[in-house]
Amino acid sequence: MNIKDADLHRDLLHKNKEWSARMHQDNPELFTELAKHQHPFFLWIGCSDSRVPPNQITGTMPGDMFIHRNIANMVVHTDMNLLSVVDYGVNALGIDHIIICGHYGCGGVKAAMGKEFGGVAANWVRHVRDVARLHRSELDLIKDEQARFDRLVELNVIEQVYDLSRTVILRDAWQRGRPIKVHGWVYGLHDGLIKDLGVTCDRYVHDADTTLATGNSI
Ligand code: CO
């Protein structure tokens, strides 16, 4: 690592000072209010990809969104990190809109389409391989590789909406009458636009219910 690389982080600290001053100038009360409490309206579950920053692509501000990110925006039933975020978001913060947002060109999904590979990330991507296996009959019909990749990105989001809707956290919240909605979105790296897949779920999904698992994109 050369000197320039070693000092890269200083640029962030410098930019942070500028940002803080700018925000304060725009709204002198902002940080005072944010320091008191948070009342986010949205819980965002997205990919860790550096090109998909939730607040920037939705034009939201600090305090607007409670956020969880991992490779390929997965909802894994044994992931205590994710479950803790969902539990806190739903039960402590009272959030009623949960957004699961994937993105076209997702490296995690792409890896699941290729040969098996070693390393820790391979274990994580295994979950996406399961989604591909579940929808193999549909995916095999798509001859164009890019179109098949795009569709797997969408199907992966749909499956995560399904999985999240089957958690005990949401089941209990819906039983108590909470109007929670789980939305499935996909972000386009090529144009910066979000597509709503039209698979919004507002109820507990039973095993026999396959409407979500086969949801069509719009
Ligand atoms: Co990704």
Short mmCIF file of C-alpha atoms and ligand atoms in Angstrom, two decimals:
data_model
loop_
_atom_site.label_atom_id
_atom_site.label_comp_id
_atom_site.label_asym_id
_atom_site.label_seq_id
_atom_site.Cartn_x
_atom_site.Cartn_y
_atom_site.Cartn_z
CA MET A 1 0.00 0.00 0.00
CA ASN A 2 1.43 3.39 -0.92
CA ILE A 3 1.11 6.64 1.02
CA LYS A 4 -1.85 7.80 -1.04
CA ASP A 5 -3.82 4.60 -0.32
CA ALA A 6 -2.95 4.82 3.37
CA ASP A 7 -4.47 8.29 3.50
CA LEU A 8 -7.62 7.56 1.51
CA HIS A 9 -9.77 7.44 4.63
CA ARG A 10 -8.81 11.02 5.50
CA ASP A 11 -10.76 12.16 2.49
CA LEU A 12 -13.88 10.63 4.04
CA LEU A 13 -13.33 12.49 7.28
CA HIS A 14 -12.87 15.72 5.36
CA LYS A 15 -16.01 15.13 3.32
CA ASN A 16 -17.89 14.30 6.51
CA LYS A 17 -17.03 17.71 7.98
CA GLU A 18 -18.29 19.39 4.84
CA TRP A 19 -21.47 17.30 4.82
CA SER A 20 -22.21 18.00 8.47
CA ALA A 21 -21.78 21.74 7.95
CA ARG A 22 -23.99 21.67 4.86
CA MET A 23 -26.75 19.71 6.59
CA HIS A 24 -26.62 22.03 9.58
CA GLN A 25 -26.86 25.04 7.32
CA ASP A 26 -29.90 23.59 5.51
CA ASN A 27 -31.66 22.62 8.72
CA PRO A 28 -30.14 23.85 11.99
CA GLU A 29 -32.48 21.61 14.02
CA LEU A 30 -31.76 18.37 12.13
CA PHE A 31 -29.02 16.89 14.28
CA THR A 32 -30.63 18.07 17.51
CA GLU A 33 -33.85 16.27 16.56
CA LEU A 34 -32.08 13.13 15.28
CA ALA A 35 -30.08 12.85 18.49
CA LYS A 36 -33.31 12.64 20.52
CA HIS A 37 -35.02 9.70 18.79
CA GLN A 38 -35.61 7.84 15.53
CA HIS A 39 -38.97 7.34 13.83
CA PRO A 40 -38.14 5.72 10.51
CA PHE A 41 -41.07 4.83 8.26
CA PHE A 42 -39.20 2.21 6.28
CA LEU A 43 -37.18 -0.91 6.92
CA TRP A 44 -34.85 -1.60 4.00
CA ILE A 45 -33.32 -5.00 3.35
CA GLY A 46 -30.88 -4.67 0.49
CA CYS A 47 -27.64 -5.87 -1.04
CA SER A 48 -24.26 -4.77 0.35
CA ASP A 49 -23.26 -3.70 -3.16
CA SER A 50 -21.57 -0.28 -3.03
CA ARG A 51 -23.61 0.88 -6.03
CA VAL A 52 -26.95 0.54 -4.24
CA PRO A 53 -26.90 3.02 -1.33
CA PRO A 54 -30.50 3.00 0.03
CA ASN A 55 -30.77 6.61 1.18
CA GLN A 56 -29.23 8.10 -1.93
CA ILE A 57 -31.28 6.15 -4.48
CA THR A 58 -34.54 6.91 -2.67
CA GLY A 59 -33.77 10.51 -1.82
CA THR A 60 -34.26 9.84 1.87
CA MET A 61 -32.58 11.46 4.84
CA PRO A 62 -30.91 10.25 8.03
CA GLY A 63 -33.73 9.04 10.27
CA ASP A 64 -35.99 7.92 7.41
CA MET A 65 -34.84 4.33 7.01
CA PHE A 66 -33.84 1.44 9.23
CA ILE A 67 -31.40 -0.59 7.16
CA HIS A 68 -30.07 -4.12 6.89
CA ARG A 69 -27.75 -5.15 4.06
CA ASN A 70 -26.05 -8.38 3.12
CA ILE A 71 -24.80 -10.06 -0.04
CA ALA A 72 -27.76 -10.60 -2.40
CA ASN A 73 -30.35 -9.13 0.04
CA MET A 74 -31.17 -12.46 1.63
CA VAL A 75 -33.70 -13.30 4.33
CA VAL A 76 -32.28 -16.36 6.04
CA HIS A 77 -34.43 -17.80 8.80
CA THR A 78 -31.49 -18.52 11.10
CA ASP A 79 -29.79 -15.17 10.57
CA MET A 80 -30.00 -13.55 14.01
CA ASN A 81 -28.57 -10.33 12.65
CA LEU A 82 -31.43 -9.92 10.15
CA LEU A 83 -34.08 -11.20 12.58
CA SER A 84 -32.93 -8.74 15.25
CA VAL A 85 -33.19 -5.87 12.80
CA VAL A 86 -36.68 -6.96 11.68
CA ASP A 87 -37.84 -7.49 15.27
CA TYR A 88 -36.56 -4.11 16.39
CA GLY A 89 -37.86 -2.37 13.29
CA VAL A 90 -41.34 -3.86 13.57
CA ASN A 91 -41.82 -4.08 17.33
CA ALA A 92 -39.75 -1.24 18.78
CA LEU A 93 -39.81 1.31 15.95
CA GLY A 94 -43.30 0.45 14.70
CA ILE A 95 -42.35 0.29 11.03
CA ASP A 96 -45.15 -0.85 8.70
CA HIS A 97 -43.33 -0.73 5.34
CA ILE A 98 -40.58 -3.26 4.73
CA ILE A 99 -38.76 -3.09 1.43
CA ILE A 100 -36.65 -5.93 0.10
CA CYS A 101 -34.63 -4.46 -2.74
CA GLY A 102 -32.42 -6.50 -5.02
CA HIS A 103 -30.56 -5.17 -8.01
CA TYR A 104 -29.84 -6.25 -11.55
CA GLY A 105 -26.20 -7.20 -12.03
CA CYS A 106 -25.97 -8.54 -8.47
CA GLY A 107 -22.63 -10.32 -7.98
CA GLY A 108 -24.09 -12.64 -5.35
CA VAL A 109 -26.82 -13.82 -7.72
CA LYS A 110 -24.36 -14.10 -10.60
CA ALA A 111 -22.11 -16.30 -8.46
CA ALA A 112 -25.06 -18.59 -7.78
CA MET A 113 -25.51 -19.10 -11.53
CA GLY A 114 -21.93 -20.17 -12.12
CA LYS A 115 -19.75 -23.02 -10.98
CA GLU A 116 -19.55 -23.84 -7.29
CA PHE A 117 -16.62 -22.12 -5.63
CA GLY A 118 -14.91 -22.27 -2.26
CA GLY A 119 -14.69 -19.70 0.50
CA VAL A 120 -17.07 -18.30 3.07
CA ALA A 121 -19.20 -16.38 0.55
CA ALA A 122 -20.01 -19.64 -1.23
CA ASN A 123 -21.97 -20.80 1.81
CA TRP A 124 -24.03 -17.63 1.71
CA VAL A 125 -24.62 -17.81 -2.02
CA ARG A 126 -25.87 -21.36 -1.50
CA HIS A 127 -29.19 -19.79 -0.51
CA VAL A 128 -29.47 -18.13 -3.91
CA ARG A 129 -28.66 -21.46 -5.57
CA ASP A 130 -31.66 -22.88 -3.74
CA VAL A 131 -33.85 -20.16 -5.27
CA ALA A 132 -32.49 -21.03 -8.73
CA ARG A 133 -33.19 -24.72 -8.12
CA LEU A 134 -36.73 -23.96 -6.96
CA HIS A 135 -37.43 -22.06 -10.18
CA ARG A 136 -35.32 -24.15 -12.54
CA SER A 137 -38.20 -24.98 -14.89
CA GLU A 138 -38.92 -21.28 -15.52
CA LEU A 139 -35.27 -20.28 -15.73
CA ASP A 140 -34.35 -23.09 -18.13
CA LEU A 141 -36.87 -21.72 -20.62
CA ILE A 142 -34.99 -18.42 -20.81
CA LYS A 143 -32.25 -18.97 -23.39
CA ASP A 144 -30.68 -15.52 -23.20
CA GLU A 145 -28.19 -15.57 -20.34
CA GLN A 146 -28.64 -11.91 -19.40
CA ALA A 147 -32.43 -12.29 -19.32
CA ARG A 148 -32.07 -15.43 -17.18
CA PHE A 149 -29.76 -13.56 -14.80
CA ASP A 150 -32.24 -10.65 -14.56
CA ARG A 151 -35.11 -13.03 -13.86
CA LEU A 152 -33.16 -14.84 -11.12
CA VAL A 153 -32.52 -11.47 -9.48
CA GLU A 154 -36.30 -10.88 -9.50
CA LEU A 155 -37.17 -14.39 -8.33
CA ASN A 156 -34.65 -14.07 -5.53
CA VAL A 157 -36.37 -10.91 -4.28
CA ILE A 158 -39.78 -12.59 -4.53
CA GLU A 159 -38.53 -15.56 -2.49
CA GLN A 160 -37.13 -13.23 0.17
CA VAL A 161 -40.50 -11.44 0.41
CA TYR A 162 -42.04 -14.88 0.86
CA ASP A 163 -39.49 -15.94 3.48
CA LEU A 164 -39.81 -12.71 5.46
CA SER A 165 -43.58 -13.01 5.42
CA ARG A 166 -43.23 -16.42 7.04
CA THR A 167 -41.21 -15.25 10.04
CA VAL A 168 -42.73 -15.49 13.51
CA ILE A 169 -42.10 -11.76 13.89
CA LEU A 170 -44.42 -10.81 11.04
CA ARG A 171 -46.93 -13.58 11.74
CA ASP A 172 -47.40 -12.29 15.29
CA ALA A 173 -47.54 -8.64 14.19
CA TRP A 174 -50.22 -9.41 11.58
CA GLN A 175 -52.17 -11.41 14.15
CA ARG A 176 -52.18 -8.31 16.34
CA GLY A 177 -53.65 -6.36 13.42
CA ARG A 178 -50.60 -4.42 12.31
CA PRO A 179 -50.96 -3.19 8.69
CA ILE A 180 -47.45 -4.25 7.70
CA LYS A 181 -46.58 -4.52 4.03
CA VAL A 182 -43.53 -6.28 2.62
CA HIS A 183 -42.55 -4.90 -0.80
CA GLY A 184 -40.32 -6.53 -3.43
CA TRP A 185 -38.26 -4.14 -5.55
CA VAL A 186 -35.34 -4.36 -7.96
CA TYR A 187 -32.91 -1.52 -8.66
CA GLY A 188 -31.34 -1.01 -12.08
CA LEU A 189 -27.64 -0.20 -12.00
CA HIS A 190 -27.86 0.96 -15.62
CA ASP A 191 -30.47 3.67 -15.12
CA GLY A 192 -30.74 4.23 -11.36
CA LEU A 193 -34.43 3.34 -11.38
CA ILE A 194 -36.32 1.03 -9.02
CA LYS A 195 -38.89 -1.43 -10.36
CA ASP A 196 -41.71 -2.55 -8.08
CA LEU A 197 -42.17 -6.28 -8.72
CA GLY A 198 -45.81 -6.10 -7.62
CA VAL A 199 -45.48 -8.84 -5.01
CA THR A 200 -46.34 -6.77 -1.94
CA CYS A 201 -47.36 -9.08 0.89
CA ASP A 202 -49.62 -8.04 3.76
CA ARG A 203 -50.43 -11.39 5.38
CA TYR A 204 -48.86 -14.53 6.72
CA VAL A 205 -48.09 -16.92 3.86
CA HIS A 206 -48.84 -20.57 4.48
CA ASP A 207 -46.84 -23.45 2.99
CA ALA A 208 -49.65 -24.35 0.60
CA ASP A 209 -49.90 -20.79 -0.71
CA THR A 210 -47.81 -20.54 -3.87
CA THR A 211 -49.15 -17.25 -5.24
CA LEU A 212 -46.10 -15.32 -4.07
CA ALA A 213 -43.57 -17.94 -5.07
CA THR A 214 -44.70 -17.70 -8.67
CA GLY A 215 -45.40 -13.96 -8.67
CA ASN A 216 -45.04 -12.25 -12.02
CA SER A 217 -43.05 -9.09 -12.36
CA ILE A 218 -44.73 -5.96 -13.69
CO CO B 1 -25.83 -7.48 -5.08
#
